Coordinates of C-alpha atoms in Angstrom, one line a residue:
M272 CA -0.2 0.3 0.2
I273 CA 2.9 2.2 1.3
R274 CA 4.8 1.3 -2.3
A275 CA 1.4 2.2 -4.2
F276 CA 1.0 5.7 -2.5
R277 CA 4.3 6.8 -3.4
E278 CA 3.9 5.9 -7.0
E279 CA 1.0 7.8 -7.1
N280 CA 2.4 11.2 -5.6
R281 CA 5.2 10.6 -8.3
F282 CA 3.0 10.5 -10.8
S283 CA 1.0 13.3 -9.8
K284 CA 4.2 15.4 -9.6
Q285 CA 5.1 14.8 -13.0
L286 CA 1.4 15.6 -14.3
L287 CA 1.8 18.9 -12.8
E288 CA 4.6 19.7 -14.3
T289 CA 4.0 19.2 -17.6
M290 CA 0.1 20.8 -17.3
D291 CA 0.0 24.3 -18.2
T292 CA -1.4 26.8 -15.9
N293 CA -5.0 26.6 -16.6
N294 CA -4.9 23.2 -16.8
V295 CA -3.4 22.8 -13.2
A296 CA -6.0 25.7 -12.0
Q297 CA -8.8 23.2 -13.5
L298 CA -7.4 20.3 -11.5
Y299 CA -6.9 22.3 -8.2
L300 CA -10.4 23.0 -8.5
L301 CA -11.3 19.7 -9.1
C302 CA -9.6 18.4 -6.1
S303 CA -10.8 21.1 -4.0
F304 CA -14.5 20.1 -5.1
R305 CA -13.1 16.1 -4.5
W306 CA -12.1 17.1 -0.8
L307 CA -15.1 19.1 0.0
S308 CA -17.7 15.9 -1.5
I309 CA -15.3 13.9 1.2
R310 CA -16.5 15.7 3.8
L311 CA -20.3 16.1 2.9
E312 CA -20.3 12.4 2.7
L313 CA -18.4 12.1 6.4
V314 CA -21.2 14.2 7.3
G315 CA -23.9 12.4 5.5
A316 CA -22.5 9.2 7.4
I317 CA -22.6 10.9 10.8
F318 CA -26.2 12.1 10.5
V319 CA -27.3 8.4 8.9
L320 CA -25.3 7.1 11.7
I321 CA -27.5 9.2 14.6
S322 CA -30.5 8.6 13.0
A323 CA -30.2 5.1 13.2
L324 CA -29.2 4.8 16.9
T325 CA -32.1 7.3 17.4
S326 CA -34.5 5.3 15.6
L327 CA -33.5 2.2 16.6
I328 CA -34.0 3.3 20.2
S329 CA -37.2 5.3 19.9
C330 CA -38.3 1.3 18.1
I331 CA -37.2 -0.6 21.3
V332 CA -38.9 1.8 23.6
G333 CA -42.3 1.8 21.5
A334 CA -42.2 5.2 20.9
I335 CA -42.1 4.6 16.8
S336 CA -42.9 1.9 14.4
P337 CA -40.6 -0.7 12.5
S338 CA -41.9 0.7 9.1
L339 CA -41.1 4.4 10.4
V340 CA -37.2 3.3 11.3
G341 CA -36.6 2.5 7.5
L342 CA -38.5 5.0 6.2
A343 CA -36.0 7.7 8.4
L344 CA -33.2 5.6 7.6
T345 CA -34.2 6.2 3.9
Y346 CA -34.3 9.7 3.9
A347 CA -31.1 10.0 6.0
I348 CA -28.9 7.6 3.1
S349 CA -30.2 10.3 1.1
I350 CA -29.0 13.3 2.1
C351 CA -25.6 12.7 1.7
G352 CA -26.1 12.5 -2.5
Q353 CA -28.4 15.4 -1.9
A354 CA -25.7 17.1 -0.4
N355 CA -23.3 16.7 -3.2
W356 CA -25.7 17.3 -5.9
M357 CA -26.5 20.6 -4.1
V358 CA -23.0 21.1 -4.0
R359 CA -22.4 20.6 -7.8
M360 CA -25.3 23.0 -8.9
F361 CA -24.1 25.9 -6.6
A362 CA -20.4 25.2 -8.5
E363 CA -22.4 25.3 -12.0
C364 CA -24.4 28.4 -11.7
E365 CA -21.2 30.2 -10.1
M366 CA -19.3 29.3 -13.6
N367 CA -22.4 30.1 -15.8
M368 CA -22.5 33.7 -13.7
N369 CA -19.1 34.4 -15.4
A370 CA -20.9 34.8 -18.6
V371 CA -23.5 37.4 -17.2
E372 CA -20.3 39.0 -14.9
R373 CA -18.4 39.7 -18.7
V374 CA -21.8 40.8 -20.3
K375 CA -22.1 43.5 -17.4
H376 CA -18.6 44.5 -17.6
Y377 CA -18.8 44.8 -21.4
T378 CA -21.8 47.2 -21.2
K379 CA -20.0 49.9 -19.0
L380 CA -16.6 49.4 -21.4
K381 CA -16.1 53.3 -22.9
T382 CA -17.2 53.1 -26.6
E383 CA -14.3 54.1 -29.1
A384 CA -14.3 57.6 -30.3
Y385 CA -15.4 56.7 -34.1
R386 CA -16.3 60.2 -35.4
G387 CA -13.5 62.5 -35.9
T388 CA -13.3 66.4 -36.2
Y389 CA -11.2 66.5 -39.1
N390 CA -12.0 64.6 -42.7
P391 CA -8.9 64.4 -44.7
S392 CA -9.3 64.3 -48.1
P393 CA -9.4 60.5 -50.2
S394 CA -5.7 60.3 -50.9
W395 CA -4.5 61.1 -47.1
P396 CA -1.8 59.5 -46.5
D397 CA -0.1 60.6 -49.7
K398 CA 3.4 60.4 -48.8
G399 CA 3.7 57.9 -45.5
D400 CA 5.7 60.5 -43.2
I401 CA 5.2 59.3 -39.5
Q402 CA 5.5 61.9 -36.4
F403 CA 5.2 60.8 -32.8
E404 CA 5.7 63.7 -30.3
N405 CA 5.8 63.0 -26.8
V406 CA 3.7 59.9 -26.7
S407 CA 2.9 58.0 -23.8
V408 CA 0.7 55.3 -24.4
R409 CA -1.5 52.5 -21.7
Y410 CA -3.7 49.8 -22.3
A411 CA -6.1 51.2 -19.3
D412 CA -6.8 54.0 -17.0
D413 CA -5.7 51.9 -14.1
L414 CA -2.4 50.8 -15.2
E415 CA 1.1 51.4 -15.9
P416 CA 2.3 53.0 -19.2
V417 CA 3.6 50.7 -22.0
L418 CA 5.5 53.6 -24.1
E419 CA 6.6 57.1 -22.4
D420 CA 7.8 60.0 -24.1
I421 CA 8.5 58.7 -27.7
N422 CA 9.6 61.2 -29.7
V423 CA 10.4 59.9 -33.3
H424 CA 10.2 61.1 -37.1
F425 CA 9.8 58.3 -39.8
K426 CA 10.3 59.9 -42.9
A427 CA 8.4 59.5 -46.2
G428 CA 9.5 56.0 -47.7
E429 CA 11.6 55.0 -45.2
K430 CA 11.9 51.4 -44.3
I431 CA 11.9 51.3 -40.5
G432 CA 13.1 47.8 -38.2
I433 CA 11.6 48.3 -34.7
C434 CA 13.3 46.0 -32.3
G435 CA 13.5 45.4 -28.5
R436 CA 13.6 42.8 -26.0
T437 CA 10.0 41.2 -25.0
G438 CA 7.4 43.4 -23.5
S439 CA 9.7 46.7 -24.9
G440 CA 6.9 48.3 -26.3
K441 CA 7.0 47.1 -30.1
S442 CA 3.7 46.1 -31.0
S443 CA 2.3 48.9 -28.4
L444 CA 3.9 51.4 -30.7
T445 CA 1.8 50.1 -33.8
L446 CA -1.4 49.6 -31.9
A447 CA -1.0 53.5 -31.1
L448 CA -0.7 54.3 -34.7
F449 CA -3.8 52.6 -35.2
R450 CA -5.6 54.2 -32.4
M451 CA -6.0 51.1 -30.4
T452 CA -5.0 51.7 -27.0
D453 CA -4.7 54.9 -24.9
T454 CA -2.7 57.5 -26.0
F455 CA -3.0 60.0 -22.7
K456 CA -0.1 62.4 -23.7
G457 CA 1.0 63.6 -26.9
R458 CA 0.0 63.2 -30.4
I459 CA 1.1 61.2 -33.5
L460 CA 0.9 63.0 -37.1
I461 CA 0.8 61.5 -40.3
D462 CA 1.3 63.7 -43.2
G463 CA 0.9 66.5 -41.1
I464 CA -2.5 65.4 -39.8
D465 CA -3.3 64.2 -35.8
V466 CA -5.0 60.6 -36.0
S467 CA -6.9 61.5 -33.0
Q468 CA -8.9 64.3 -35.4
V469 CA -9.6 61.4 -37.7
S470 CA -12.7 59.4 -37.4
L471 CA -11.6 55.4 -36.6
L472 CA -12.8 54.3 -39.7
T473 CA -11.2 56.5 -42.0
L474 CA -7.8 55.9 -40.0
R475 CA -7.6 52.3 -39.9
T476 CA -8.9 52.0 -43.6
R477 CA -5.6 53.9 -44.9
L478 CA -3.0 52.2 -43.1
A479 CA -2.4 48.1 -43.5
I480 CA -0.6 45.7 -41.7
I481 CA 0.6 41.9 -41.8
P482 CA -0.2 40.4 -38.4
Q483 CA 1.9 37.7 -36.7
D484 CA -1.3 35.4 -37.1
P485 CA -2.1 35.7 -40.7
V486 CA -5.9 36.0 -40.9
L487 CA -8.2 34.3 -43.9
F488 CA -11.8 34.0 -43.8
S489 CA -14.5 31.2 -45.1
G490 CA -15.1 32.2 -48.5
T491 CA -13.4 32.7 -52.0
I492 CA -10.0 33.8 -52.7
R493 CA -11.6 36.8 -54.4
F494 CA -13.5 37.5 -51.5
N495 CA -10.2 37.1 -49.1
L496 CA -8.4 39.6 -51.1
D497 CA -11.1 42.2 -52.0
P498 CA -14.1 42.0 -49.6
E499 CA -15.9 44.8 -51.0
S500 CA -15.6 43.7 -54.6
E501 CA -14.0 46.8 -55.7
K502 CA -11.0 45.3 -57.5
S503 CA -10.9 44.2 -61.0
D504 CA -9.7 40.8 -61.9
A505 CA -6.2 42.2 -63.3
E506 CA -5.7 43.6 -60.3
L507 CA -6.1 40.6 -58.3
W508 CA -4.2 38.3 -60.6
A509 CA -1.4 41.1 -60.0
A510 CA -1.1 41.1 -56.3
L511 CA -1.2 37.3 -56.7
G512 CA 2.0 38.2 -59.0
V513 CA 3.4 40.2 -56.6
A514 CA 2.9 38.0 -53.3
Q515 CA 4.5 34.9 -55.7
L516 CA 0.8 33.2 -55.6
H517 CA 0.0 33.6 -59.1
E518 CA 0.9 29.8 -60.1
V519 CA 0.0 28.4 -57.0
I520 CA -3.8 29.9 -57.6
A521 CA -3.6 29.7 -61.4
D522 CA -3.7 25.9 -60.7
L523 CA -6.7 25.3 -58.9
P524 CA -9.6 24.5 -60.9
E525 CA -11.8 27.5 -59.9
Q526 CA -8.9 29.8 -59.6
L527 CA -10.1 33.2 -57.8
E528 CA -13.6 31.4 -57.3
A529 CA -11.6 28.5 -55.0
D530 CA -12.7 28.3 -51.8
I531 CA -10.6 28.9 -48.6
S532 CA -11.5 26.7 -45.6
E533 CA -12.0 28.1 -42.2
A534 CA -8.7 29.8 -40.6
G535 CA -7.3 29.1 -44.3
E536 CA -6.5 25.1 -43.2
N537 CA -6.1 23.8 -46.7
F538 CA -3.1 26.2 -47.4
S539 CA 0.0 26.3 -45.8
V540 CA 0.9 29.3 -42.8
G541 CA 3.2 30.4 -45.2
Q542 CA 1.0 30.6 -48.0
R543 CA -1.3 32.5 -45.7
Q544 CA 1.1 34.9 -44.7
L545 CA 1.3 35.7 -48.7
F546 CA -2.0 36.2 -49.0
C547 CA -2.0 38.9 -46.4
L548 CA 0.8 40.8 -48.3
A549 CA -1.4 40.9 -51.4
R550 CA -4.1 42.2 -49.4
A551 CA -2.3 44.9 -48.1
F552 CA -0.6 45.2 -51.3
L553 CA -4.1 45.8 -53.0
R554 CA -5.0 48.4 -50.2
K555 CA -2.7 50.9 -52.1
T556 CA -1.9 52.5 -48.6
K557 CA 1.6 54.3 -48.2
I558 CA 2.1 52.7 -44.8
L559 CA 2.5 49.3 -43.9
V560 CA 3.0 47.9 -40.4
M561 CA 4.7 44.2 -40.1
D562 CA 3.6 42.6 -36.9
E563 CA 6.5 40.0 -36.3
A564 CA 4.7 38.8 -39.8
T565 CA 8.0 36.5 -40.3
S566 CA 7.6 34.8 -37.0
S567 CA 5.5 31.5 -38.3
I568 CA 7.2 31.1 -42.0
D569 CA 10.3 29.3 -43.1
V570 CA 13.4 31.2 -44.4
K571 CA 12.4 30.3 -48.1
T572 CA 9.3 32.8 -47.2
D573 CA 11.0 35.0 -45.5
A574 CA 13.3 35.8 -48.2
I575 CA 10.3 36.2 -50.7
L576 CA 8.7 38.6 -48.3
Q577 CA 11.6 40.6 -48.0
H578 CA 12.3 40.7 -51.8
V579 CA 8.5 41.8 -52.5
I580 CA 8.9 44.9 -49.6
A581 CA 12.0 46.1 -51.4
T582 CA 10.4 46.4 -54.9
A583 CA 6.4 46.2 -54.8
F584 CA 6.6 48.8 -51.6
A585 CA 9.5 50.6 -52.7
D586 CA 7.9 53.9 -52.4
R587 CA 6.1 53.3 -49.2
T588 CA 6.6 53.5 -45.4
V589 CA 7.0 50.1 -44.2
L590 CA 7.2 49.9 -40.2
T591 CA 9.0 46.5 -39.6
I592 CA 8.5 44.9 -36.2
A593 CA 11.4 42.2 -36.1
H594 CA 11.4 38.3 -34.9
R595 CA 14.5 37.6 -37.1
M596 CA 16.9 40.6 -36.8
S597 CA 18.1 39.5 -40.3
T598 CA 14.9 41.1 -41.4
I599 CA 16.0 44.8 -40.4
I600 CA 19.0 44.7 -41.1
D601 CA 19.1 46.5 -44.5
S602 CA 16.5 49.1 -43.0
D603 CA 17.0 52.6 -43.6
N604 CA 16.9 53.2 -39.8
V605 CA 16.1 50.8 -36.7
L606 CA 14.2 51.8 -33.8
V607 CA 15.4 50.3 -30.4
L608 CA 12.6 50.0 -27.6
S609 CA 13.3 49.6 -23.9
K610 CA 11.1 49.2 -21.2
G611 CA 8.7 51.4 -23.0
R612 CA 11.4 53.9 -24.1
I613 CA 13.4 54.8 -27.3
V614 CA 16.9 53.9 -26.6
E615 CA 18.6 53.8 -29.9
F616 CA 17.2 55.1 -33.5
G617 CA 19.7 55.4 -36.3
S618 CA 21.3 53.5 -39.5
P619 CA 21.8 49.8 -38.6
K620 CA 25.0 49.6 -39.5
T621 CA 26.0 52.9 -37.5
L622 CA 24.1 51.5 -34.5
E623 CA 26.1 47.9 -35.0
K624 CA 29.3 49.6 -34.9
Q625 CA 29.2 51.5 -32.0
D626 CA 30.6 50.3 -28.4
G627 CA 27.8 49.2 -26.2
S628 CA 25.1 49.2 -28.4
H629 CA 21.7 47.8 -27.7
F630 CA 20.9 46.8 -30.9
A631 CA 24.3 45.3 -31.4
A632 CA 24.1 43.2 -28.8
L633 CA 20.3 42.1 -29.8
L634 CA 22.2 40.8 -33.2
K635 CA 24.7 39.2 -31.1
G636 CA 22.0 37.4 -29.5
H637 CA 20.2 36.0 -32.5
S638 CA 23.4 35.1 -34.1

């Protein structure tokens, strides 16, 4: 018995080490519920014992009949199961009330200011000039800033690499550009226009982004590239050619009308990323954000992506959040962030040669 107990403890320890945080929490709740069940069974057993003794004594002295003793014992035995059932119902009710709490929380969230005070021209932005002026960003009013006093100027047509350690604020910088985070201090100018004065719909349709996780929707290839049906077939094929997908789609029986399964599972991750690239090319925007777009693709597809960026997007401002440092080594300028602040900004070749450079340390760490 002792040996079996030790083996069970060893197995439980290994199980806990291999499980993630959510599973450990579920296991903890399960164990807590089981311990409560054991205690309830103990209380029920004591109650049955007391009921049995009092009923038998009453029967012996002639206070009640034997049939009533059996009835009393039957009800006493059922109490244990009913107590466990009651606890289980209370636990399920509490878990289901989480949905109600979420709905109540979302009803109190502050609605984004979709409307703007300034209506830019249809061609805005026509240059792609971006300027951050003393920008500070946070995700909620009660949280610490994730970006503090950011002052930087990205000139039109520049290829900017953004790098830094995990949690340095790289993605937060681009989210602030799309006004998806709270910019509580400073302002962001695109071609001289404050983005906080532009409506969200206008702002987000005038910028393009290639996310870290490629997004494809259930539907046809045409729908995924041009959901509003504004582009011609020639433009769609040109975009596929730029993304190196022309031959892949041309070999399909239905070509542009071919179906894409849910989340694009009938295409590889690299091909999905290239679809996002083709979609961004069709937008014809002057600003493109690449949020670690190469993190889930192989080196060959990464090389294709970098070639397209250097050629098809030569006249556009491209902000690249680096996953591999090799993707930004040929950028015009590199922005290095640390703890939400700018620590370096300049040419990658210049920063690489500087003594004590943060960029050089990042390069060395990824080599």
